[in-house]
XYZ file of C-alpha atoms in Angstrom:
676
model
C 47.079 8.636 110.250
C 48.399 5.136 109.577
C 48.091 3.375 106.239
C 48.524 -0.193 105.053
C 51.230 -0.672 102.439
C 49.708 -2.276 99.314
C 50.881 -5.584 97.878
C 52.329 -5.683 94.398
C 51.268 -8.160 91.743
C 54.628 -9.901 92.116
C 54.013 -10.430 95.789
C 50.696 -12.041 95.040
C 52.458 -14.599 92.855
C 54.909 -15.733 95.522
C 52.911 -15.387 98.732
C 52.005 -18.430 100.765
C 48.918 -20.430 99.768
C 45.555 -18.979 100.765
C 44.768 -19.425 104.438
C 41.791 -21.417 105.533
C 38.692 -19.549 106.631
C 38.363 -19.156 110.369
C 42.070 -18.664 111.011
C 42.892 -15.715 113.229
C 44.496 -12.901 111.276
C 43.810 -14.713 108.005
C 44.415 -11.539 105.987
C 46.698 -9.845 108.516
C 49.577 -12.316 108.418
C 50.995 -11.964 104.916
C 54.802 -12.116 104.689
C 55.174 -9.197 102.300
C 52.579 -6.840 103.748
C 53.896 -3.918 105.796
C 51.456 -2.788 108.478
C 51.802 0.329 110.597
C 51.775 0.154 114.390
C 52.094 3.004 116.831
C 52.659 2.673 120.573
C 51.727 5.441 123.013
C 53.357 5.521 126.463
C 54.241 7.968 129.163
C 57.842 8.040 130.308
C 56.728 6.573 133.629
C 55.039 3.641 131.881
C 58.140 3.003 129.781
C 60.388 3.027 132.818
C 58.087 0.674 134.735
C 58.221 -1.910 131.938
C 61.927 -2.566 132.456
C 62.668 -5.837 134.251
C 64.613 -5.860 137.457
C 68.108 -7.254 137.111
C 67.918 -11.020 137.533
C 69.339 -12.522 140.700
C 69.997 -15.870 139.051
C 72.253 -16.703 136.152
C 72.517 -14.013 133.544
C 69.564 -12.506 131.687
C 67.657 -15.717 131.129
C 65.086 -15.376 133.880
C 63.726 -11.924 133.114
C 60.198 -11.088 134.207
C 58.635 -8.226 132.267
C 56.009 -6.007 133.933
C 52.996 -5.227 131.748
C 51.399 -1.780 131.452
C 48.132 -0.444 130.103
C 48.798 1.308 126.816
C 47.229 2.553 123.615
C 48.281 0.825 120.407
C 47.230 1.869 116.922
C 47.200 -0.892 114.303
C 46.618 0.208 110.705
C 44.721 3.263 111.919
C 42.596 1.547 114.574
C 43.168 2.342 118.249
C 43.176 -0.289 121.015
C 43.692 -0.177 124.761
C 45.965 -3.140 125.432
C 48.415 -4.767 127.781
C 51.967 -4.062 126.591
C 55.306 -5.426 127.787
C 58.795 -6.121 126.594
C 59.731 -9.683 125.675
C 62.736 -11.809 124.794
C 66.092 -12.756 126.267
C 69.021 -11.956 123.980
C 66.805 -9.808 121.750
C 65.866 -7.670 124.740
C 69.281 -7.541 126.392
C 70.936 -6.545 123.115
C 68.608 -3.570 122.700
C 67.880 -2.607 126.295
C 69.743 0.695 126.038
C 67.763 1.845 123.012
C 64.135 2.198 121.944
C 63.891 -0.588 119.358
C 63.116 -3.381 121.802
C 60.905 -6.454 121.293
C 57.306 -6.135 122.529
C 54.290 -8.320 123.190
C 50.773 -6.925 122.818
C 47.813 -8.493 124.641
C 44.606 -7.143 123.061
C 42.461 -9.117 125.484
C 44.121 -8.001 128.745
C 42.518 -4.611 129.332
C 39.322 -5.079 127.289
C 37.937 -8.591 127.602
C 37.008 -10.152 124.283
C 38.953 -7.569 122.286
C 41.040 -8.683 119.321
C 42.443 -7.389 116.056
C 41.134 -9.554 113.228
C 40.785 -12.368 115.752
C 44.327 -11.873 117.073
C 44.457 -11.624 120.858
C 48.256 -11.613 121.288
C 50.886 -10.281 118.925
C 54.675 -10.462 119.075
C 56.714 -7.528 117.799
C 60.189 -8.922 117.097
C 62.975 -6.376 116.635
C 65.040 -8.580 114.272
C 67.905 -8.799 116.749
C 71.238 -9.800 115.229
C 69.820 -10.023 111.695
C 71.143 -7.408 109.328
C 68.789 -8.639 106.594
C 65.793 -8.351 108.969
C 63.971 -11.044 106.967
C 65.507 -14.275 108.310
C 62.603 -15.106 110.577
C 60.004 -14.622 107.859
C 61.814 -16.947 105.447
C 62.703 -19.568 108.060
C 59.091 -19.979 109.166
C 58.168 -20.344 105.509
C 60.504 -23.337 105.180
C 58.955 -24.976 108.255
C 55.437 -24.394 106.907
C 56.246 -25.697 103.433
C 57.633 -28.833 105.041
C 54.194 -29.438 106.519
C 54.884 -28.218 110.061
C 52.299 -26.043 111.832
C 54.225 -22.811 112.372
C 53.495 -19.230 113.418
C 52.639 -16.887 110.579
C 54.451 -13.586 110.128
C 54.107 -10.169 108.589
C 56.076 -6.923 108.629
C 55.397 -3.590 110.282
C 56.661 -0.058 110.394
C 56.527 0.752 114.098
C 56.534 4.128 115.792
C 56.221 5.289 119.371
C 55.015 8.366 121.195
C 57.018 8.422 124.407
C 56.379 11.197 126.893
C 54.741 13.268 124.175
C 57.630 12.882 121.713
C 57.026 10.828 118.564
C 59.848 8.599 117.295
C 60.305 5.878 114.704
C 61.354 2.363 115.724
C 61.662 1.133 112.149
C 61.057 -2.374 110.834
C 59.662 -5.189 112.969
C 58.611 -8.748 112.208
C 55.166 -9.484 113.654
C 54.777 -13.099 114.719
C 51.636 -15.038 115.551
C 51.398 -16.273 119.134
C 51.459 -20.021 119.759
C 48.383 -20.421 121.961
C 44.995 -22.131 122.058
C 43.849 -20.225 118.956
C 46.906 -21.412 117.028
C 46.388 -25.007 118.158
C 42.706 -24.952 117.257
C 43.508 -23.711 113.735
C 45.926 -26.544 113.073
C 44.626 -29.412 115.179
C 40.962 -28.645 115.729
C 41.353 -28.208 119.480
C 42.950 -25.632 121.729
C 42.996 -27.981 124.707
C 46.002 -29.902 125.984
C 49.149 -29.046 127.913
C 51.289 -26.430 126.137
C 54.887 -25.970 127.346
C 57.584 -23.401 126.508
C 60.829 -25.065 127.737
C 63.996 -23.159 128.543
C 67.201 -25.100 129.092
C 65.786 -28.479 128.047
C 68.775 -29.369 125.874
C 67.834 -31.935 123.274
C 64.135 -31.198 123.693
C 63.404 -33.194 126.852
C 65.200 -33.601 130.179
C 64.404 -36.002 132.995
C 64.358 -34.226 136.367
C 62.893 -36.968 138.523
C 59.287 -37.789 139.379
C 58.363 -34.565 141.201
C 56.408 -32.190 138.930
C 57.581 -29.133 140.867
C 61.035 -29.626 139.393
C 59.620 -29.235 135.865
C 57.405 -26.179 136.334
C 59.995 -23.408 135.987
C 62.049 -24.918 133.175
C 59.086 -26.148 131.123
C 56.909 -23.059 131.720
C 53.410 -24.523 131.201
C 50.846 -22.154 129.686
C 48.009 -22.762 132.092
C 47.621 -25.384 134.790
C 48.325 -28.923 133.545
C 46.253 -31.723 134.992
C 47.899 -34.386 137.124
C 47.524 -36.796 134.207
C 49.297 -34.385 131.838
C 52.083 -33.813 134.325
C 52.598 -37.548 134.693
C 52.632 -37.957 130.922
C 55.527 -35.509 130.493
C 57.531 -37.146 133.263
C 56.923 -40.591 131.762
C 58.060 -39.299 128.354
C 61.253 -37.852 129.828
C 61.916 -41.032 131.764
C 61.437 -43.170 128.651
C 63.923 -41.059 126.694
C 66.600 -40.955 129.385
C 66.272 -44.207 131.308
C 64.537 -46.888 129.233
C 66.572 -49.655 127.620
C 66.780 -49.627 123.846
C 64.116 -52.258 123.251
C 61.617 -50.466 125.480
C 62.407 -47.085 123.933
C 61.906 -48.290 120.373
C 58.701 -50.090 121.316
C 57.070 -47.202 123.206
C 58.391 -43.952 121.705
C 55.721 -43.954 118.995
C 52.997 -43.877 121.639
C 54.521 -40.796 123.303
C 55.782 -38.737 120.377
C 54.458 -37.661 116.978
C 57.549 -39.147 115.353
C 56.538 -38.178 111.815
C 56.200 -34.551 112.836
C 59.403 -34.652 114.883
C 61.355 -35.990 111.885
C 60.234 -32.948 109.890
C 60.903 -30.602 112.817
C 64.440 -31.934 113.229
C 65.066 -31.813 109.481
C 63.858 -28.221 109.147
C 66.082 -27.194 112.073
C 69.126 -28.876 110.521
C 68.563 -27.753 106.944
C 68.105 -24.110 107.936
C 71.267 -24.231 110.086
C 69.371 -22.789 113.018
C 71.825 -23.084 115.915
C 69.753 -21.231 118.508
C 67.507 -24.233 118.953
C 66.308 -27.100 121.115
C 69.334 -29.259 120.310
C 72.088 -27.033 121.660
C 70.507 -24.241 123.662
C 67.440 -26.174 124.809
C 64.994 -23.404 123.967
C 63.029 -21.677 121.181
C 60.385 -24.360 120.806
C 57.030 -25.406 122.214
C 55.880 -28.874 123.265
C 52.173 -29.617 123.105
C 50.411 -32.741 124.346
C 47.727 -33.439 121.762
C 44.676 -34.592 123.766
C 43.309 -36.463 120.738
C 46.367 -38.710 120.346
C 48.040 -38.366 123.771
C 51.288 -37.705 121.865
C 53.732 -34.831 122.205
C 54.149 -32.429 119.301
C 57.132 -30.081 118.814
C 56.479 -26.606 117.402
C 59.045 -24.034 116.195
C 59.648 -20.621 117.751
C 62.054 -17.702 117.434
C 63.832 -18.420 114.145
C 65.613 -15.072 113.758
C 69.038 -16.744 113.816
C 68.319 -19.357 111.153
C 70.468 -19.629 108.010
C 73.720 -19.409 109.965
C 72.777 -16.386 112.048
C 73.881 -18.112 115.269
C 77.559 -19.076 115.620
C 77.604 -22.845 115.255
C 80.701 -23.137 113.119
C 80.447 -23.838 109.389
C 76.726 -23.232 108.882
C 76.809 -23.979 105.155
C 78.264 -27.452 105.710
C 76.614 -28.205 109.050
C 76.262 -31.945 109.444
C 72.935 -33.539 108.579
C 74.000 -36.776 110.223
C 74.600 -34.992 113.557
C 73.780 -31.253 113.487
C 74.703 -30.706 117.126
C 77.598 -31.233 119.499
C 77.709 -33.681 122.362
C 74.743 -35.798 123.320
C 71.096 -35.190 122.493
C 69.360 -38.193 123.988
C 66.020 -38.020 122.178
C 67.523 -37.325 118.763
C 70.402 -39.769 119.199
C 68.019 -42.604 120.038
C 65.550 -41.759 117.284
C 68.220 -41.546 114.602
C 69.383 -45.030 115.614
C 66.000 -46.346 114.383
C 66.294 -47.030 110.619
C 62.692 -46.059 109.825
C 62.990 -42.741 111.635
C 66.359 -41.950 110.048
C 64.881 -42.641 106.626
C 61.961 -40.311 107.319
C 64.355 -37.642 108.627
C 66.652 -37.865 105.602
C 63.662 -37.730 103.254
C 62.529 -34.531 104.983
C 66.059 -33.096 104.768
C 66.058 -33.709 101.029
C 62.677 -32.004 100.760
C 63.915 -29.066 102.825
C 67.012 -28.649 100.637
C 64.812 -28.487 97.556
C 62.453 -25.990 99.192
C 65.356 -23.750 100.138
C 66.284 -23.315 96.488
C 62.715 -22.203 95.801
C 62.814 -19.324 98.290
C 64.476 -16.753 96.036
C 61.290 -15.172 94.695
C 59.786 -14.795 98.148
C 63.145 -13.535 99.434
C 63.184 -10.782 96.818
C 59.603 -9.739 97.554
C 60.053 -9.658 101.323
C 63.363 -7.811 100.976
C 61.744 -5.271 98.644
C 58.946 -4.670 101.154
C 61.370 -4.426 104.090
C 64.076 -2.233 102.572
C 62.301 1.159 102.597
C 61.151 0.638 106.191
C 64.660 -0.265 107.403
C 65.627 3.329 106.638
C 63.453 4.372 109.587
C 65.344 2.199 112.088
C 66.898 4.182 114.958
C 70.518 4.992 114.283
C 71.445 3.709 117.734
C 69.698 0.381 118.287
C 70.806 0.177 121.882
C 74.105 -1.638 121.813
C 74.903 -4.976 123.338
C 75.785 -8.138 121.465
C 73.976 -7.399 118.216
C 75.069 -7.544 114.584
C 78.266 -5.828 113.727
C 78.470 -4.043 117.047
C 81.811 -2.932 118.417
C 83.732 -5.219 120.642
C 84.649 -4.653 124.235
C 86.952 -1.857 125.294
C 89.972 -4.067 124.988
C 91.862 -2.736 127.945
C 91.139 -4.701 131.104
C 90.344 -3.036 134.415
C 91.385 0.637 134.502
C 94.788 0.938 136.091
C 95.752 -2.594 135.112
C 99.165 -3.455 133.808
C 100.222 -3.347 130.198
C 99.901 -6.454 128.145
C 102.667 -8.897 127.454
C 102.736 -7.595 123.884
C 103.167 -4.000 124.960
C 99.913 -2.145 124.457
C 98.454 -3.774 121.389
C 94.705 -3.707 121.144
C 94.349 -7.422 121.653
C 93.035 -10.044 119.274
C 90.697 -7.667 117.439
C 91.753 -4.987 114.956
C 91.140 -1.381 115.945
C 88.178 0.474 114.444
C 88.308 0.730 110.691
C 90.172 -2.523 110.223
C 88.731 -5.714 108.892
C 86.260 -7.081 111.425
C 83.253 -9.347 111.008
C 81.016 -6.430 111.908
C 81.365 -4.913 108.438
C 77.879 -4.496 107.036
C 78.471 -5.949 103.568
C 81.121 -7.599 101.358
C 81.789 -4.470 99.283
C 82.616 -2.480 102.391
C 84.881 -5.261 103.655
C 86.810 -5.168 100.359
C 87.117 -1.386 100.598
C 88.339 -1.645 104.180
C 91.098 -4.016 103.139
C 92.080 -1.855 100.174
C 92.424 1.103 102.528
C 95.787 -0.452 103.460
C 97.008 0.028 99.886
C 99.672 2.560 100.858
C 100.994 3.314 97.353
C 97.561 3.537 95.739
C 98.281 1.041 92.958
C 95.038 -0.867 93.528
C 96.878 -3.929 94.818
C 97.703 -5.202 98.270
C 101.059 -6.549 99.331
C 101.459 -8.571 102.488
C 103.758 -6.022 104.096
C 101.077 -3.345 103.725
C 98.710 -5.205 106.051
C 98.876 -5.101 109.850
C 100.464 -8.247 111.252
C 97.186 -9.558 112.633
C 95.598 -9.459 109.152
C 98.494 -10.972 107.239
C 97.220 -14.571 107.628
C 94.313 -13.560 105.379
C 96.670 -12.494 102.601
C 97.807 -15.967 101.622
C 94.196 -17.151 101.488
C 93.171 -14.244 99.239
C 96.213 -14.538 96.921
C 94.581 -17.115 94.668
C 97.273 -17.118 91.960
C 100.139 -16.971 94.474
C 101.827 -13.990 92.803
C 102.502 -12.259 96.136
C 99.963 -9.517 95.464
C 96.177 -9.323 95.819
C 93.946 -7.426 93.431
C 90.424 -6.118 94.048
C 89.036 -9.031 92.042
C 90.864 -11.503 94.273
C 89.613 -9.733 97.388
C 86.045 -9.799 96.116
C 86.293 -13.512 95.380
C 87.849 -14.175 98.786
C 85.163 -12.266 100.678
C 82.407 -13.949 98.658
C 83.852 -17.383 99.373
C 83.848 -16.727 103.096
C 80.421 -15.036 103.254
C 79.866 -11.576 104.745
C 81.018 -12.538 108.172
C 78.955 -15.608 109.042
C 80.107 -16.850 112.386
C 83.396 -15.073 112.039
C 84.950 -12.776 114.550
C 83.436 -9.353 114.930
C 85.213 -6.064 115.114
C 87.792 -5.968 117.841
C 88.211 -3.660 120.767
C 86.969 -0.116 120.337
C 90.244 1.455 121.556
C 93.773 0.425 122.242
C 94.132 -0.796 125.791
C 96.559 -2.550 127.998
C 96.688 -5.778 126.090
C 93.195 -7.132 126.639
C 91.677 -9.061 123.734
C 89.226 -7.455 121.352
C 85.511 -7.730 121.751
C 83.436 -10.743 120.852
C 82.247 -11.098 117.310
C 78.796 -10.119 116.153
C 76.223 -12.830 115.609
C 74.599 -11.477 112.463
C 75.637 -14.142 109.944
C 75.706 -13.543 106.209
C 73.745 -10.823 104.442
C 73.598 -12.811 101.211
C 70.830 -15.248 102.038
C 70.266 -16.376 98.460
C 73.863 -17.507 98.152
C 73.506 -19.265 101.487
C 70.332 -21.024 100.258
C 72.153 -22.365 97.196
C 75.283 -23.429 99.060
C 73.426 -24.984 101.981
C 71.056 -26.885 99.721
C 73.977 -28.265 97.723
C 75.770 -29.349 100.892
C 72.685 -31.081 102.326
C 72.126 -33.047 99.125
C 75.820 -33.921 98.868
C 75.767 -35.240 102.418
C 72.638 -37.296 101.787
C 74.232 -38.717 98.623
C 77.392 -39.707 100.487
C 79.598 -37.159 98.700
C 80.266 -34.934 101.706
C 80.709 -35.571 105.418
C 79.368 -32.350 106.854
C 80.746 -30.505 109.873
C 79.664 -31.514 113.370
C 79.756 -28.561 115.812
C 82.470 -28.948 118.433
C 82.989 -27.550 121.910
C 79.487 -26.799 123.065
C 78.137 -24.485 120.390
C 81.121 -24.994 118.147
C 83.993 -22.756 117.127
C 83.187 -20.258 114.425
C 83.770 -21.061 110.817
C 85.853 -17.945 110.449
C 84.237 -15.175 108.474
C 86.383 -12.477 106.896
C 86.748 -11.002 110.374
C 89.286 -13.724 111.005
C 91.474 -12.379 113.800
C 88.639 -10.091 114.960
C 87.059 -11.717 117.995
C 86.434 -15.307 118.921
C 84.666 -16.842 115.971
C 82.070 -19.007 117.599
C 80.307 -19.460 120.895
C 82.579 -22.164 122.288
C 82.118 -21.791 126.071
C 85.780 -22.399 126.971
C 87.007 -19.982 124.323
C 84.477 -17.319 125.307
C 85.123 -17.656 129.025
C 88.896 -17.770 128.693
C 89.006 -14.798 126.362
C 86.653 -12.748 128.516
C 88.462 -13.614 131.742
C 91.827 -12.559 130.356
C 90.266 -9.448 128.848
C 89.201 -8.461 132.340
C 92.788 -8.552 133.552
C 94.268 -6.542 130.701
C 97.353 -8.713 131.200
C 97.640 -9.938 127.625
C 96.926 -13.155 125.742
C 99.256 -15.387 127.752
C 100.164 -13.565 130.953
C 102.617 -14.866 133.481
C 101.099 -15.951 136.773
C 102.712 -12.903 138.385
C 101.064 -10.547 135.883
C 97.749 -12.408 136.215
C 97.755 -12.081 140.015
C 98.796 -8.426 139.933
C 96.069 -7.628 137.437
C 93.366 -9.256 139.542
C 94.629 -7.393 142.632
C 94.175 -4.108 140.777
C 90.872 -5.369 139.400
C 89.531 -6.081 142.878
C 90.574 -2.609 144.013
C 88.815 -1.137 140.993
C 85.586 -3.023 141.785
C 85.692 -2.027 145.484
C 84.008 1.334 144.907
C 83.420 2.163 148.561
C 86.949 1.110 149.565
C 85.812 -1.100 152.448
C 88.130 -3.967 151.422
C 85.174 -6.196 150.558
C 83.366 -6.908 147.309
C 79.624 -7.267 146.953
C 77.923 -9.064 144.105
C 76.825 -5.717 142.654
C 80.329 -4.254 142.843
C 81.854 -7.254 141.081
C 79.181 -7.274 138.370
C 79.524 -3.523 137.805
C 83.283 -3.846 137.465
C 83.044 -6.721 134.989
C 80.355 -4.945 132.948
C 82.494 -1.823 132.912
C 85.216 -3.734 131.084
C 83.287 -6.226 128.972
C 80.304 -3.988 128.275
C 76.637 -4.257 129.197
C 73.821 -5.776 127.202
C 73.691 -9.422 126.261
C 77.315 -10.476 126.321
C 80.019 -12.234 128.314
C 79.609 -9.978 131.365
C 76.003 -11.096 131.812
C 77.141 -14.718 132.015
C 80.520 -14.446 133.671
C 79.574 -12.145 136.545
C 76.836 -14.243 138.193
C 78.706 -17.507 137.609
C 81.903 -16.103 139.087
C 80.034 -14.932 142.173
C 78.438 -18.373 142.582
C 81.843 -20.042 142.299
C 83.179 -17.831 145.099
C 80.467 -19.292 147.361
C 79.956 -15.846 148.877
C 76.736 -14.621 150.454
C 76.550 -10.861 150.828
C 80.205 -10.000 150.298
C 83.711 -11.409 150.036
C 86.924 -9.841 151.416
C 89.204 -8.457 148.717
C 92.053 -10.524 150.146
C 90.003 -13.705 149.872
C 88.998 -12.832 146.336
C 92.555 -12.231 145.151
C 93.798 -15.359 146.930
C 91.139 -17.387 145.127
C 92.211 -15.932 141.766
C 95.824 -16.802 142.517
C 94.889 -20.347 143.555
C 92.869 -20.829 140.386
C 95.700 -19.472 138.268
C 98.186 -22.020 139.619
C 95.776 -24.920 139.088
C 94.956 -23.804 135.529
C 98.625 -23.695 134.478
C 98.501 -27.310 133.352
C 101.871 -27.349 131.588
C 103.548 -25.550 134.523
C 105.293 -22.995 132.329
C 104.306 -20.083 134.570
C 101.908 -18.661 131.976
C 98.177 -18.913 131.283
C 96.725 -19.328 127.818
C 93.129 -18.694 126.773
C 92.612 -22.452 126.461
C 93.964 -23.134 129.955
C 91.846 -20.393 131.526
C 88.721 -21.447 129.637
C 89.121 -25.094 130.604
C 89.794 -24.106 134.206
C 86.720 -21.913 134.397
C 84.527 -24.705 133.083
C 85.713 -26.754 136.056
C 85.107 -24.165 138.774
C 82.047 -22.299 137.508
C 78.586 -23.754 138.090
C 76.579 -24.823 135.026
C 74.260 -22.124 133.660
C 70.605 -22.178 134.648
C 68.586 -20.872 131.737
C 65.339 -19.803 133.307
C 62.209 -18.500 131.631
C 61.689 -15.053 130.245
C 59.672 -15.287 127.071
């Protein structure tokens, strides 16, 4: 019943070079081929695959149960092990059907494979409106000479409880495992690690291996010698003096490969990476050289898809905020910096050569995207609506008297708009007299700051042509604020912005390449991310939601949104709002709050899925130092105490910045566990 979509002659001209014989899936993994996959599950199996809610910090330590299932690949049936996978990609889609999956062909039938493939990742293209970012990003890494997973496309369907449904377009990604290593290095042996939370690529946790096991997630059982090697590597990076580091780093690390790996990460503006988030990469200890090799993973947010600020002009000199010990020390070595900059120049050139492949992959993907479920499951995905905007039910009105918060109401100009043309049309909908021009007074107050930027000839009116130029210059929402709150509430801020980045990848390729070369030639400085993951660069969404993923901004905004007390509430309003909030959370009216009650209350305001509630709830509970429950009176007293200490200028009010900075002081640091 399933058929393989044929390749066109154009595709054959732009596809990757022929794969070597003996590679698993040598004909299967072609970037412009669209396979068909069908999953068959009972409702009971589907329900049993869902992970239990994590007891640690947020969604980052999910464990996914595996079930026995039937999978049909291009018309051939297999009995396999099937489970969900992912962190943000799962949490963003956990209320819908289009979730990410992992297939293990070898689990139920030993020795079984599909064209030599024993494990296959079905990525749901979370937060990527183009749905081809991952395919093109891996291509850049490969063309730069880095062993990287191969990809292909698939139209995926599911029979669930006897009912057949379409899941739409998926990107199928090769598993990094012993087969992958053997293809590229001639051996599948050696310690393979999948770190989570190892910011900068390597963290020193002392000399006890047990402290590394969870965060570094070894695939298999490393030998004592391999364990000691990783610890020695971490210790060298974090504790050795400069002379010792420069003398010995070449014996621990494949520095040539790491220079390319770092360059590819920087050139593609991939913010969801080892530098900032400390994940989405593998480390392998090559037994032939006894050196560590870094391998890419999970590139669906490349090309500015993750909010790191100005992705087009992201700094090549320092493409990350704060300290990254390994990279900082390597870039201080002239020979390494030269190799890195040479690779950056190569990557910039390669990016300009992606257009033909882009067009072919997009052409293959477009008809299948029409089969995507209309409701992808909600959460923190591309262009999704923001939070409710109202604070806890029953909370007081905002200081500004009932406005919907920072974000515009539905239909106004938010970063969630699917394309530039629609964003222009949304703005022109405010043209009250129908003359085809916008005047500043016609726009809502929160959108008026955009007017002066769009009025290129300063004639106090904006035409469609000016709007089109303005939207094009800003990109279709990269890193900008998303659509604001879904309804008018009691003064809470609008929802957080989507993370989808620009739709126009070819324009991004040209602009990013030009910026990289200008930086390397000393003609441009580049933008270093600030404040953790960096404030957003401000897409056309502008006043929509917070532009980037700056922790203080996100926490402060979310915390005040919970209260519904406005952008800068008085301490009195803040305390009253949290009193009502505690009463709202106390569902059984026993004058105490449990962890579950607090989390449910926060999620009810900020929304479920992968978003602020998933981070703020567990951290807030940890900061309260409560065990099973906390008295409502104690909770509200703590909020009041925090509020006074956060009012740094003693004006009796709390700003987003003050609340965010205060929360960073009282909340414990996040613990990003495993889950992939």
